[in-house]
Short mmCIF file of C-alpha atoms (C1' of nucleotides) in Angstrom, two decimals:
data_model
loop_
_atom_site.label_atom_id
_atom_site.label_comp_id
_atom_site.label_asym_id
_atom_site.label_seq_id
_atom_site.Cartn_x
_atom_site.Cartn_y
_atom_site.Cartn_z
CA MET A 221 -2.60 -26.35 -8.08
CA SER A 222 -0.06 -23.82 -9.36
CA ASP A 223 3.32 -23.64 -8.49
CA VAL A 224 3.10 -20.32 -6.30
CA ARG A 225 4.49 -21.33 -2.92
CA VAL A 226 4.44 -18.82 -0.27
CA ARG A 227 4.93 -18.66 3.66
CA PHE A 228 4.14 -17.25 6.97
CA ALA A 229 6.95 -17.67 9.12
CA PRO A 230 6.64 -16.12 12.66
CA SER A 231 8.79 -16.37 15.57
CA PRO A 232 6.79 -17.86 18.38
CA THR A 233 7.92 -15.03 21.13
CA GLY A 234 4.62 -13.58 21.76
CA TYR A 235 0.77 -13.52 20.44
CA LEU A 236 -0.05 -12.93 17.39
CA HIS A 237 -0.37 -9.46 16.33
CA ILE A 238 -2.13 -7.46 13.93
CA GLY A 239 1.05 -6.53 11.55
CA GLY A 240 1.49 -10.37 11.47
CA LEU A 241 -1.82 -11.16 10.75
CA ARG A 242 -1.92 -8.75 7.73
CA THR A 243 1.63 -10.32 6.52
CA ALA A 244 -0.12 -13.89 6.75
CA LEU A 245 -3.45 -12.30 4.94
CA PHE A 246 -1.20 -11.10 2.12
CA ASN A 247 0.56 -14.31 1.35
CA TRP A 248 -2.81 -16.56 2.08
CA LEU A 249 -4.57 -14.18 -0.69
CA PHE A 250 -1.75 -14.22 -3.07
CA ALA A 251 -1.69 -18.34 -2.80
CA ARG A 252 -5.56 -18.50 -2.96
CA ARG A 253 -5.58 -16.10 -5.70
CA HIS A 254 -3.41 -18.29 -7.87
CA GLY A 255 -4.24 -21.58 -6.64
CA GLY A 256 -0.93 -22.08 -5.06
CA THR A 257 0.29 -23.55 -1.34
CA PHE A 258 0.52 -21.65 1.63
CA LEU A 259 2.53 -22.85 4.28
CA LEU A 260 3.39 -22.12 8.00
CA ARG A 261 6.79 -22.21 9.35
CA ILE A 262 7.67 -21.34 13.01
CA GLU A 263 11.27 -19.72 13.19
CA ASP A 264 11.96 -20.95 16.55
CA THR A 265 15.81 -21.03 16.11
CA ASP A 266 16.25 -18.66 19.19
CA ARG A 267 15.43 -21.36 21.89
CA ASP A 268 15.45 -18.78 24.54
CA ARG A 269 12.65 -16.70 23.17
CA SER A 270 10.42 -19.45 21.77
CA THR A 271 7.55 -20.77 23.65
CA ASP A 272 4.94 -23.87 22.78
CA ALA A 273 2.27 -21.23 24.10
CA ALA A 274 3.37 -18.49 21.23
CA ILE A 275 3.18 -21.13 18.68
CA ASP A 276 -0.83 -21.83 19.95
CA ALA A 277 -1.71 -18.40 20.19
CA ILE A 278 -0.45 -17.44 16.74
CA LEU A 279 -2.19 -20.92 15.34
CA ASN A 280 -5.34 -20.00 17.19
CA GLY A 281 -5.28 -16.47 16.15
CA LEU A 282 -4.82 -17.68 11.97
CA ARG A 283 -7.49 -20.16 12.66
CA TRP A 284 -9.95 -17.65 14.21
CA ALA A 285 -9.26 -15.29 11.10
CA GLY A 286 -10.15 -17.89 8.69
CA LEU A 287 -6.74 -18.25 7.22
CA ASP A 288 -6.08 -22.25 6.65
CA TRP A 289 -2.74 -23.29 5.70
CA ASP A 290 -1.98 -26.50 3.50
CA GLU A 291 1.43 -27.48 5.10
CA GLY A 292 2.86 -27.14 8.18
CA PRO A 293 3.48 -25.87 10.67
CA HIS A 294 7.11 -26.65 10.05
CA ARG A 295 9.57 -25.76 13.04
CA GLN A 296 12.94 -24.99 12.22
CA SER A 297 14.01 -26.28 15.38
CA ASP A 298 13.63 -29.57 13.92
CA ARG A 299 15.77 -28.84 11.22
CA LEU A 300 18.94 -27.57 13.00
CA ASP A 301 21.09 -30.30 11.49
CA LEU A 302 20.26 -29.36 8.23
CA TYR A 303 21.22 -25.55 8.85
CA ARG A 304 24.60 -26.94 10.49
CA GLN A 305 25.23 -29.06 7.60
CA LYS A 306 24.71 -26.46 5.12
CA ALA A 307 26.89 -23.78 7.07
CA MET A 308 29.67 -26.33 7.21
CA GLU A 309 29.41 -26.78 3.19
CA LEU A 310 30.11 -22.65 3.18
CA LEU A 311 32.78 -23.24 5.34
CA GLU A 312 34.35 -25.62 3.06
CA ARG A 313 33.81 -23.91 -0.03
CA GLY A 314 35.63 -20.64 1.38
CA LYS A 315 32.36 -18.71 1.75
CA ALA A 316 32.55 -18.68 5.21
CA TYR A 317 34.90 -18.44 8.17
CA TRP A 318 35.49 -18.73 12.01
CA CYS A 319 35.03 -15.30 13.83
CA VAL A 320 36.41 -15.50 17.39
CA CYS A 321 35.28 -11.93 18.20
CA THR A 322 33.55 -11.88 21.78
CA PRO A 323 29.96 -10.45 21.53
CA GLU A 324 31.55 -7.90 24.36
CA ALA A 325 33.79 -6.79 22.02
CA LEU A 326 31.60 -6.56 19.04
CA GLU A 327 29.40 -4.62 21.18
CA ALA A 328 32.00 -2.27 22.54
CA ARG A 329 33.42 -1.62 18.91
CA ARG A 330 29.81 -1.02 17.57
CA LYS A 331 29.62 1.81 20.75
CA GLU A 332 32.61 3.32 19.57
CA ALA A 333 31.49 3.37 15.71
CA GLN A 334 28.46 5.13 16.83
CA ALA A 335 30.60 7.64 18.93
CA LYS A 336 32.38 8.41 16.00
CA GLY A 337 29.91 8.36 13.59
CA GLU A 338 30.92 5.41 11.65
CA PRO A 339 28.74 3.14 10.20
CA LEU A 340 27.72 -0.03 12.75
CA LYS A 341 29.41 -2.42 10.50
CA TYR A 342 31.57 -5.40 11.30
CA ASN A 343 35.27 -4.61 10.75
CA GLY A 344 36.28 -7.75 9.37
CA ARG A 345 38.76 -8.66 12.01
CA CYS A 346 38.79 -12.38 11.70
CA ARG A 347 37.81 -12.45 7.72
CA GLU A 348 41.46 -13.24 6.54
CA ARG A 349 42.81 -14.97 9.41
CA GLY A 350 41.71 -18.39 7.88
CA LEU A 351 40.92 -20.24 11.34
CA THR A 352 40.15 -23.51 10.76
CA ASN A 353 39.50 -25.17 14.12
CA PRO A 354 39.43 -22.72 16.58
CA THR A 355 39.66 -23.74 20.25
CA GLU A 356 37.61 -20.72 21.58
CA PRO A 357 34.14 -20.00 21.32
CA ALA A 358 33.57 -19.05 17.41
CA ALA A 359 30.72 -17.86 15.23
CA LEU A 360 30.51 -18.87 11.62
CA ARG A 361 30.35 -15.49 9.47
CA PHE A 362 28.99 -15.37 5.96
CA ARG A 363 31.43 -13.89 3.28
CA SER A 364 29.71 -11.08 1.92
CA PRO A 365 30.40 -9.67 -1.35
CA GLU A 366 32.26 -6.56 -0.60
CA GLU A 367 32.08 -4.87 -4.06
CA GLY A 368 29.27 -4.47 -6.82
CA GLN A 369 25.30 -3.92 -6.13
CA THR A 370 23.01 -6.36 -5.05
CA VAL A 371 19.62 -5.53 -6.91
CA VAL A 372 16.36 -6.60 -5.53
CA GLU A 373 13.20 -6.25 -7.78
CA ASP A 374 10.31 -5.91 -5.15
CA LEU A 375 6.98 -6.47 -6.08
CA ILE A 376 5.66 -3.78 -4.17
CA LYS A 377 8.61 -1.17 -4.06
CA GLY A 378 10.06 -1.86 -7.41
CA THR A 379 13.75 -1.87 -7.99
CA ILE A 380 15.71 -1.39 -4.52
CA VAL A 381 19.83 -0.93 -4.87
CA PHE A 382 22.06 -1.66 -2.47
CA ASP A 383 25.90 -1.09 -2.09
CA ASN A 384 27.54 -4.40 -1.24
CA ALA A 385 29.93 -2.15 0.49
CA VAL A 386 27.62 -1.27 3.13
CA LEU A 387 26.83 -5.15 3.88
CA ASP A 388 28.80 -6.71 6.42
CA ASP A 389 29.70 -10.62 7.20
CA LEU A 390 26.90 -11.71 8.67
CA ILE A 391 27.06 -14.55 11.45
CA ILE A 392 25.28 -17.64 10.16
CA LEU A 393 26.22 -19.95 13.07
CA ARG A 394 26.09 -18.79 16.51
CA SER A 395 29.16 -20.00 18.86
CA ASN A 396 26.68 -22.25 20.38
CA ARG A 397 26.20 -24.14 16.91
CA TYR A 398 22.69 -22.55 16.59
CA PRO A 399 21.80 -21.10 13.17
CA THR A 400 21.02 -17.53 12.94
CA TYR A 401 17.86 -16.26 11.08
CA ASN A 402 19.19 -15.22 8.10
CA LEU A 403 20.20 -18.78 7.18
CA SER A 404 17.72 -20.81 7.99
CA VAL A 405 15.42 -18.35 6.50
CA VAL A 406 17.29 -18.96 2.90
CA ILE A 407 17.79 -22.66 3.51
CA ASP A 408 13.98 -23.11 4.18
CA ASP A 409 13.04 -20.63 1.62
CA ALA A 410 14.84 -22.45 -0.92
CA LEU A 411 14.30 -26.20 -0.05
CA MET A 412 10.46 -25.66 0.80
CA GLY A 413 10.14 -23.96 -2.76
CA ILE A 414 8.78 -20.81 -1.95
CA THR A 415 8.47 -18.74 -5.10
CA HIS A 416 7.47 -15.20 -3.42
CA VAL A 417 8.61 -14.11 0.05
CA ILE A 418 6.30 -11.97 1.23
CA ARG A 419 7.02 -10.31 4.20
CA GLY A 420 7.04 -7.26 6.72
CA ASP A 421 9.02 -4.03 5.43
CA ASP A 422 11.44 -3.97 8.17
CA HIS A 423 12.85 -7.19 6.10
CA VAL A 424 13.72 -4.99 3.60
CA ASN A 425 17.28 -4.60 4.53
CA ASN A 426 17.43 -8.31 5.20
CA THR A 427 16.82 -9.10 1.53
CA PRO A 428 20.41 -8.07 0.17
CA ARG A 429 21.96 -10.10 3.04
CA GLN A 430 20.03 -13.02 2.14
CA VAL A 431 20.52 -12.59 -1.70
CA PRO A 432 24.13 -13.53 -1.83
CA LEU A 433 23.73 -16.59 0.67
CA PHE A 434 20.89 -17.52 -2.13
CA GLU A 435 23.83 -17.39 -4.43
CA ALA A 436 26.28 -19.07 -2.53
CA LEU A 437 24.34 -22.05 -1.47
CA GLU A 438 23.28 -22.14 -5.22
CA TYR A 439 19.80 -21.70 -4.70
CA PRO A 440 17.13 -20.35 -6.93
CA MET A 441 15.98 -17.04 -6.10
CA PRO A 442 12.40 -16.54 -4.91
CA LYS A 443 10.68 -13.04 -5.78
CA PHE A 444 10.26 -10.56 -2.85
CA ALA A 445 7.26 -8.55 -1.68
CA HIS A 446 7.89 -6.36 1.12
CA VAL A 447 4.36 -5.16 2.74
CA PRO A 448 4.27 -1.37 4.27
CA MET A 449 4.37 -1.43 8.19
CA ILE A 450 1.24 -0.53 10.17
CA LEU A 451 1.96 2.77 12.27
CA GLY A 452 -0.06 4.18 15.17
CA ALA A 453 -2.01 7.44 15.25
CA ASP A 454 1.27 9.22 15.95
CA LYS A 455 2.66 7.75 13.01
CA ALA A 456 5.08 5.50 15.24
CA ARG A 457 5.25 1.98 14.43
CA LEU A 458 2.16 0.28 16.14
CA SER A 459 2.97 -1.17 19.59
CA LYS A 460 1.16 -1.55 22.78
CA ARG A 461 1.03 1.92 23.67
CA HIS A 462 -1.29 2.49 20.83
CA GLY A 463 -3.90 0.18 22.44
CA ALA A 464 -4.52 -3.34 21.72
CA THR A 465 -2.30 -4.94 19.09
CA SER A 466 -3.00 -8.50 19.61
CA VAL A 467 -5.50 -10.33 17.48
CA LEU A 468 -7.13 -12.02 20.54
CA ALA A 469 -7.57 -8.92 21.91
CA TYR A 470 -9.79 -7.67 19.29
CA GLN A 471 -11.62 -11.31 19.41
CA GLU A 472 -12.03 -10.41 23.03
CA MET A 473 -13.33 -6.96 22.30
CA GLY A 474 -16.22 -8.34 20.14
CA TYR A 475 -14.69 -7.73 16.50
CA LEU A 476 -15.80 -10.51 13.77
CA PRO A 477 -13.04 -11.87 12.29
CA GLU A 478 -14.42 -11.12 8.79
CA ALA A 479 -14.38 -7.68 9.66
CA LEU A 480 -10.89 -7.65 11.19
CA VAL A 481 -9.70 -8.96 7.95
CA ASN A 482 -11.65 -6.67 5.80
CA TYR A 483 -9.86 -3.84 7.72
CA LEU A 484 -6.49 -5.13 7.59
CA VAL A 485 -6.78 -5.68 3.89
CA ARG A 486 -7.93 -2.43 2.95
CA LEU A 487 -4.96 -1.10 5.17
CA GLY A 488 -2.31 -0.75 2.37
CA TRP A 489 -4.54 -2.67 -0.53
CA SER A 490 -7.28 -1.19 -2.65
CA HIS A 491 -9.66 -2.17 -5.39
CA GLY A 492 -11.25 1.22 -6.66
CA ASP A 493 -13.69 2.51 -4.02
CA GLN A 494 -14.89 -0.81 -2.98
CA GLU A 495 -14.74 -1.17 1.16
CA ILE A 496 -16.31 -4.30 1.92
CA PHE A 497 -15.02 -7.58 0.74
CA SER A 498 -15.99 -10.87 1.53
CA MET A 499 -13.10 -13.43 1.55
CA GLN A 500 -14.16 -14.88 -1.87
CA ASP A 501 -14.13 -11.08 -3.20
CA MET A 502 -10.63 -10.52 -1.67
CA ILE A 503 -9.26 -13.60 -3.27
CA GLU A 504 -10.45 -12.90 -6.53
CA LYS A 505 -9.18 -9.31 -6.59
CA PHE A 506 -6.11 -9.16 -4.62
CA SER A 507 -2.93 -8.20 -6.26
CA PHE A 508 0.58 -6.48 -5.45
CA ASP A 509 -0.16 -3.88 -8.21
CA HIS A 510 -2.41 -2.15 -5.66
CA VAL A 511 -0.56 -2.85 -2.48
CA GLN A 512 0.51 0.74 -1.06
CA ALA A 513 4.25 1.42 -0.63
CA SER A 514 3.94 3.46 2.17
CA PRO A 515 2.98 2.94 5.56
CA ALA A 516 -0.36 2.91 6.67
CA VAL A 517 -1.85 4.26 10.20
CA PHE A 518 -4.30 1.91 11.88
CA ASN A 519 -7.71 3.34 12.38
CA PRO A 520 -9.66 1.94 14.87
CA GLU A 521 -13.07 3.91 14.16
CA LYS A 522 -13.04 2.61 10.73
CA LEU A 523 -12.43 -1.03 11.83
CA GLN A 524 -15.64 -0.26 14.46
CA TRP A 525 -17.14 0.77 11.72
CA LEU A 526 -16.87 -2.07 9.64
CA ASN A 527 -17.34 -4.23 12.43
CA ALA A 528 -20.75 -2.51 12.69
CA GLU A 529 -21.52 -3.21 9.06
CA TYR A 530 -20.77 -6.92 9.43
CA LEU A 531 -22.95 -7.26 12.42
CA LYS A 532 -25.90 -5.80 10.50
CA ARG A 533 -25.18 -8.35 7.80
CA GLU A 534 -24.77 -11.63 10.16
CA GLU A 535 -27.42 -14.24 10.07
CA PRO A 536 -29.40 -13.89 13.64
CA ARG A 537 -28.72 -17.49 14.10
CA HIS A 538 -25.28 -17.29 13.86
CA LEU A 539 -25.24 -13.98 15.69
CA ALA A 540 -26.81 -15.40 18.59
CA GLU A 541 -24.22 -18.22 18.63
CA LEU A 542 -21.39 -15.68 18.61
CA LEU A 543 -23.01 -13.87 21.27
CA LEU A 544 -23.16 -16.57 23.87
CA PRO A 545 -19.40 -16.41 25.08
CA PHE A 546 -19.92 -12.82 25.74
CA LEU A 547 -23.12 -13.32 27.62
CA GLU A 548 -21.61 -15.89 29.87
CA LYS A 549 -18.92 -13.37 30.75
CA HIS A 550 -22.16 -11.60 32.55
CA GLY A 551 -23.14 -14.71 34.25
CA TYR A 552 -25.56 -15.98 31.47
CA ASP A 553 -26.19 -19.46 31.41
CA ARG A 554 -27.02 -20.69 28.25
CA ALA A 555 -28.95 -23.80 29.48
CA GLY A 556 -31.00 -22.06 32.22
CA ARG A 557 -33.48 -19.23 32.03
CA VAL A 558 -36.61 -18.96 30.28
CA GLN A 559 -35.99 -17.01 27.02
CA PRO A 560 -38.28 -14.37 25.39
CA GLN A 561 -40.11 -15.95 22.51
CA GLY A 562 -38.06 -17.18 19.96
CA GLY A 563 -35.08 -17.16 22.30
CA LEU A 564 -31.63 -15.08 21.69
CA GLU A 565 -32.20 -14.97 17.99
CA ALA A 566 -35.41 -13.32 18.40
CA VAL A 567 -33.67 -10.53 19.98
CA VAL A 568 -30.39 -10.23 18.09
CA PRO A 569 -31.86 -8.42 15.14
CA HIS A 570 -33.01 -5.76 17.12
CA LEU A 571 -29.87 -4.83 18.57
CA CYS A 572 -27.38 -5.70 15.39
CA GLU A 573 -28.23 -2.58 13.94
CA ARG A 574 -27.17 -0.77 16.88
CA ALA A 575 -24.28 -2.10 18.20
CA LYS A 576 -20.75 -1.74 17.23
CA THR A 577 -19.12 -4.77 18.84
CA LEU A 578 -20.41 -7.95 20.32
CA VAL A 579 -19.55 -6.87 23.59
CA GLU A 580 -21.78 -4.02 23.36
CA MET A 581 -24.46 -6.39 22.01
CA ALA A 582 -24.01 -8.75 24.91
CA ASP A 583 -24.58 -5.96 27.39
CA TRP A 584 -27.80 -4.44 25.33
CA THR A 585 -29.19 -8.18 25.35
CA LEU A 586 -29.28 -8.44 29.08
CA PRO A 587 -32.44 -7.06 29.62
CA TYR A 588 -34.19 -9.30 27.41
CA ILE A 589 -32.73 -12.54 28.94
CA THR A 590 -32.37 -12.00 32.79
CA GLU A 591 -34.27 -10.91 35.44
CA PRO A 592 -34.29 -8.96 37.34
CA VAL A 593 -33.19 -6.04 35.35
CA ALA A 594 -30.28 -4.00 36.10
CA MET A 595 -31.67 -0.61 36.67
CA ASP A 596 -29.69 2.71 35.61
CA GLU A 597 -30.25 4.68 38.69
CA ALA A 598 -29.81 7.93 36.89
CA ALA A 599 -32.51 7.06 34.50
CA ALA A 600 -34.78 5.98 37.19
CA GLU A 601 -34.52 9.32 38.90
CA LYS A 602 -35.18 11.31 35.80
CA PHE A 603 -37.88 9.16 34.32
CA LEU A 604 -39.50 6.83 37.01
CA ILE A 605 -41.18 10.11 38.58
CA PRO A 606 -44.56 10.24 40.43
CA ALA A 607 -46.27 12.04 37.39
CA ILE A 608 -46.21 9.49 35.32
CA ALA A 609 -47.04 6.58 37.89
CA PRO A 610 -50.68 6.56 37.40
CA SER A 611 -50.39 6.25 33.61
CA LEU A 612 -47.80 3.14 33.97
CA ASN A 613 -50.08 1.46 36.42
CA LYS A 614 -53.04 1.91 34.12
CA PHE A 615 -51.21 0.63 31.48
CA ALA A 616 -49.84 -2.39 33.42
CA GLN A 617 -53.77 -3.35 34.22
CA ARG A 618 -54.80 -3.09 30.89
CA VAL A 619 -51.62 -5.04 29.41
CA LYS A 620 -52.66 -8.04 31.34
CA MET A 621 -55.80 -8.25 29.47
CA VAL A 622 -54.12 -8.24 25.91
CA GLU A 623 -54.26 -11.17 24.41
CA PRO A 624 -52.43 -12.28 22.02
CA PHE A 625 -49.50 -9.92 23.34
CA SER A 626 -48.00 -8.57 20.03
CA LYS A 627 -47.18 -4.84 18.66
CA GLU A 628 -50.43 -4.87 17.06
CA THR A 629 -52.52 -5.35 19.99
CA LEU A 630 -50.31 -3.27 22.51
CA GLU A 631 -50.39 0.04 20.09
CA PRO A 632 -54.19 0.86 20.61
CA VAL A 633 -53.57 0.47 24.44
CA VAL A 634 -50.86 2.78 24.20
CA GLN A 635 -52.93 5.23 22.37
CA LEU A 636 -55.61 5.16 24.37
CA ILE A 637 -53.96 6.13 27.42
CA LEU A 638 -51.79 8.68 25.58
CA GLU A 639 -55.61 10.41 24.78
CA GLU A 640 -56.89 9.93 28.32
CA ASP A 641 -53.82 11.24 29.90
CA HIS A 642 -53.11 13.76 27.81
CA LEU A 643 -49.48 12.58 27.11
CA LYS A 644 -47.22 12.94 24.34
CA MET A 645 -45.69 9.37 23.24
CA GLY A 646 -42.27 10.41 24.35
CA LYS A 647 -43.28 11.42 27.76
CA PHE A 648 -44.89 7.84 28.27
CA ALA A 649 -42.45 5.69 26.13
CA GLN A 650 -39.29 7.00 27.82
CA PRO A 651 -40.18 6.00 31.60
CA LEU A 652 -42.09 2.66 29.86
CA ARG A 653 -38.52 2.09 28.32
CA VAL A 654 -36.70 2.63 31.56
CA ALA A 655 -39.06 0.29 33.36
CA LEU A 656 -38.94 -2.39 30.94
CA THR A 657 -35.14 -2.24 30.13
CA GLY A 658 -33.49 -0.47 33.16
CA ARG A 659 -31.99 2.00 30.42
CA THR A 660 -32.91 5.16 28.40
CA PHE A 661 -32.24 3.52 25.26
CA SER A 662 -33.35 0.28 23.55
CA PRO A 663 -35.43 -0.98 20.20
CA GLY A 664 -38.66 0.34 19.65
CA ILE A 665 -41.01 0.12 22.81
CA TYR A 666 -43.30 -2.35 21.30
CA GLU A 667 -40.64 -4.55 19.83
CA VAL A 668 -39.51 -4.42 23.73
CA MET A 669 -42.83 -5.54 24.93
CA ALA A 670 -43.01 -8.31 22.35
CA LEU A 671 -39.55 -9.59 23.21
CA LEU A 672 -39.96 -9.49 26.80
CA GLY A 673 -43.62 -11.24 26.77
CA LYS A 674 -46.63 -10.26 29.00
CA GLU A 675 -45.54 -11.61 32.17
CA TRP A 676 -42.04 -9.62 32.38
CA THR A 677 -43.72 -6.55 31.06
CA VAL A 678 -46.16 -6.43 33.79
CA GLN A 679 -43.79 -7.52 36.26
CA ARG A 680 -41.37 -5.07 35.55
CA ILE A 681 -43.79 -1.91 35.26
CA GLU A 682 -45.18 -2.93 38.65
CA GLN A 683 -41.61 -3.24 40.09
CA ALA A 684 -40.86 0.21 38.61
CA LEU A 685 -43.86 1.54 40.12
CA HIS A 686 -42.81 0.61 43.76
CA ARG A 687 -39.64 2.44 43.43
CA ILE A 688 -41.35 5.34 42.39
CA PRO A 689 -41.48 7.93 45.69
CA SER A 690 -45.19 8.38 46.98
CA SER A 691 -46.92 5.92 44.69
"C1'" G B 213 25.47 8.60 12.30
"C1'" U B 214 25.24 5.23 7.89
"C1'" C B 215 21.96 2.42 4.26
"C1'" C B 216 17.00 1.66 2.35
"C1'" C B 217 12.12 2.72 1.40
"C1'" C B 218 7.88 6.34 1.07
"C1'" A B 219 5.24 11.30 0.68
"C1'" U B 220 -3.03 12.87 -2.25
"C1'" C B 221 -8.14 15.34 2.96
"C1'" G B 222 -7.23 14.30 10.31
"C1'" U B 223 -7.03 8.57 9.10
"C1'" C B 224 -7.63 4.49 4.81
"C1'" U B 225 -7.62 5.32 -0.60
"C1'" A B 226 -8.92 6.02 -6.08
"C1'" G B 227 -6.14 8.70 -9.66
"C1'" C B 228 0.39 8.54 -10.88
"C1'" C B 229 3.29 3.12 -14.40
"C1'" U B 230 0.67 4.71 -20.14
"C1'" G B 231 0.86 13.61 -18.70
"C1'" G B 232 -4.66 16.74 -20.73
"C1'" C B 233 -11.42 13.69 -18.82
"C1'" C B 234 -8.92 16.26 -11.70
"C1'" U B 235 -12.28 23.43 -10.44
"C1'" A B 236 -8.87 15.69 -7.26
"C1'" G B 237 -13.45 10.71 -6.56
"C1'" G B 238 -14.78 7.11 -2.51
"C1'" A B 239 -14.76 5.58 2.83
"C1'" C B 240 -14.05 6.42 8.00
"C1'" G B 241 -14.16 10.21 11.58
"C1'" C B 242 -16.13 15.26 12.08
"C1'" C B 243 -20.26 19.27 11.38
"C1'" G B 244 -25.57 20.28 9.62
"C1'" G B 245 -30.36 18.55 8.27
"C1'" C B 246 -34.39 14.89 7.26
"C1'" C B 247 -36.83 10.67 9.82
"C1'" U B 248 -38.05 9.60 15.20
"C1'" U B 249 -41.23 6.82 21.12
"C1'" U B 250 -35.21 7.01 23.13
"C1'" C B 251 -30.53 5.05 21.06
"C1'" A B 252 -28.78 3.52 16.94
"C1'" A B 253 -29.42 2.64 11.88
"C1'" G B 254 -30.82 5.19 7.22
"C1'" C B 255 -31.05 9.33 3.96
"C1'" C B 256 -29.54 14.07 2.37
"C1'" G B 257 -25.67 17.85 2.80
"C1'" G B 258 -21.19 20.24 4.33
"C1'" C B 259 -15.73 20.79 5.88
"C1'" A B 260 -11.26 18.93 4.64
"C1'" A B 261 -5.53 17.22 0.37
"C1'" C B 262 -1.78 16.89 -4.78
"C1'" A B 263 4.69 18.24 1.29
"C1'" C B 264 7.89 22.23 -0.37
"C1'" G B 265 11.27 24.24 -4.73
"C1'" G B 266 12.95 23.76 -9.10
"C1'" G B 267 12.84 21.65 -14.24
"C1'" U B 268 10.43 19.10 -18.71
"C1'" U B 269 6.24 20.20 -21.49
"C1'" C B 270 1.25 23.65 -25.00
"C1'" A B 271 -0.23 21.15 -20.58
"C1'" A B 272 2.03 17.76 -14.26
"C1'" A B 273 -1.47 15.05 -8.52
"C1'" U B 274 0.89 12.33 -12.52
"C1'" C B 275 8.10 12.50 -15.80
"C1'" C B 276 13.15 14.47 -13.75
"C1'" C B 277 16.41 16.93 -9.71
"C1'" G B 278 16.62 18.56 -4.86
"C1'" U B 279 14.76 20.12 -0.01
"C1'" U B 280 12.04 18.97 4.16
"C1'" G B 281 9.13 15.40 6.66
"C1'" G B 282 7.92 10.17 7.85
"C1'" G B 283 9.11 4.85 8.51
"C1'" G B 284 12.42 1.36 8.54
"C1'" A B 285 17.24 -1.27 9.24
"C1'" C B 286 22.02 -1.42 11.15
"C1'" G B 287 22.37 -7.81 17.15
"C1'" C B 288 26.26 -14.37 18.32
"C1'" C B 289 16.83 -11.37 17.58
"C1'" A B 290 13.43 -12.61 13.90
#
RNA sequence: GUCCCCAUCGUCUAGCCUGGCCUAGGACGCCGGCCUUUCAAGCCGGCAACACGGGUUCAAAUCCCGUUGGGGACGCCA
């Protein structure tokens, strides 16, 4: 193991979302690429908004995506005393001070500044007061440097320079004695030995506030990498109104984790013209050199294309397994029901080349595994018409005699009927398809019959004949 | 408003660091064709971009400056 240590540090205030998964993925990839350690840390210092359910959701999302972690999950709520202790140290050393400004006063002052067009920065009212044992509610503020510059060498964005004059004295301990993000994150990153802080672009502006904290606490400085945001089609930050943003939602829509991960890694990162990456590929090729510095628009069509690619490559056996939960939503019972020859596994190869998602595939699987078949009324009206009834009937009668029942033996039977009744293949196959599957589209008609078996084939043609008017 | 970041086809991107090989390549989507018993898939072809303006240079998508546009941050949230 190398000394590379990275972390994914979500706050458990909701489900794992697409952006979070990508940040986790980049961390994970970097760790795996360098033989380092990937750890999980739950940032739950805001006890009002953090929930255990959210932690479960995040962990499950990561597991589903195939991102395993080597350490944790650590919980910041278990380490509150540590943060308080460090905060007090800062106070004793004159690096922090008590502030008795009320949140209301601060808010009013911000509004005022906004109205006047001034920077929304804390005005330092308590900075030089030298409060030692405030009796009223007090928060602890970090004394930020007032002059000079803070320079961050970002692995993705390059050199970023901030004037310290624009930084304000951030609160590190709330008046309820709970630490704030900027304090706990610095302490944990340092004490957990994090070598590379890889996080969302929205944290860029936190970096110049955290750097002086690292220095004040006399901690070694990690390297930083800020991965660009994911945007919706309107170029606004990806949110619910752009559609699904939770990882779970993509799972439920029938996306394969490999496809989602592949899509996400290519969103902002590239390796030449390559589009399809196995996990192993990504690990071997991932580097910050080729991570884009600008935000990327999330494109559901491309994700769907990738999903279809993965569906086509998937092992039938595994695919059948993956399909089961989706089939059960249609009331399919895995224990019951007589299967077509070969079971689900036999059906799957005929559908995986056509389907974009597991949901779609499950739906298309239904005619082969359930009885009776659901009939598309519009299709029936168009194709199950009196003119074709005699041919279908003749076919059903002859099919009963076919043995063995296979594509090879069925084909001559169909050909003969085509000749006798002066029909083109399309004229006959389409009504037959509707009779057999209840739909206008399916795999090849011989494959369909082979999958259904003789009994269901005959039965369905006869059922179809019954519903044809005046026949 | 202030600060930070960014800018190649509609979208994801290659190329940019180390100017000439770029009449800018790939992918998704879209359009057309082939295949065909349907729907897909597959195959072939097409449309489509260096934001703008100044420099630097023999030469700029590539370097510099500005403009415009987009994103992010400005919480006792993380």
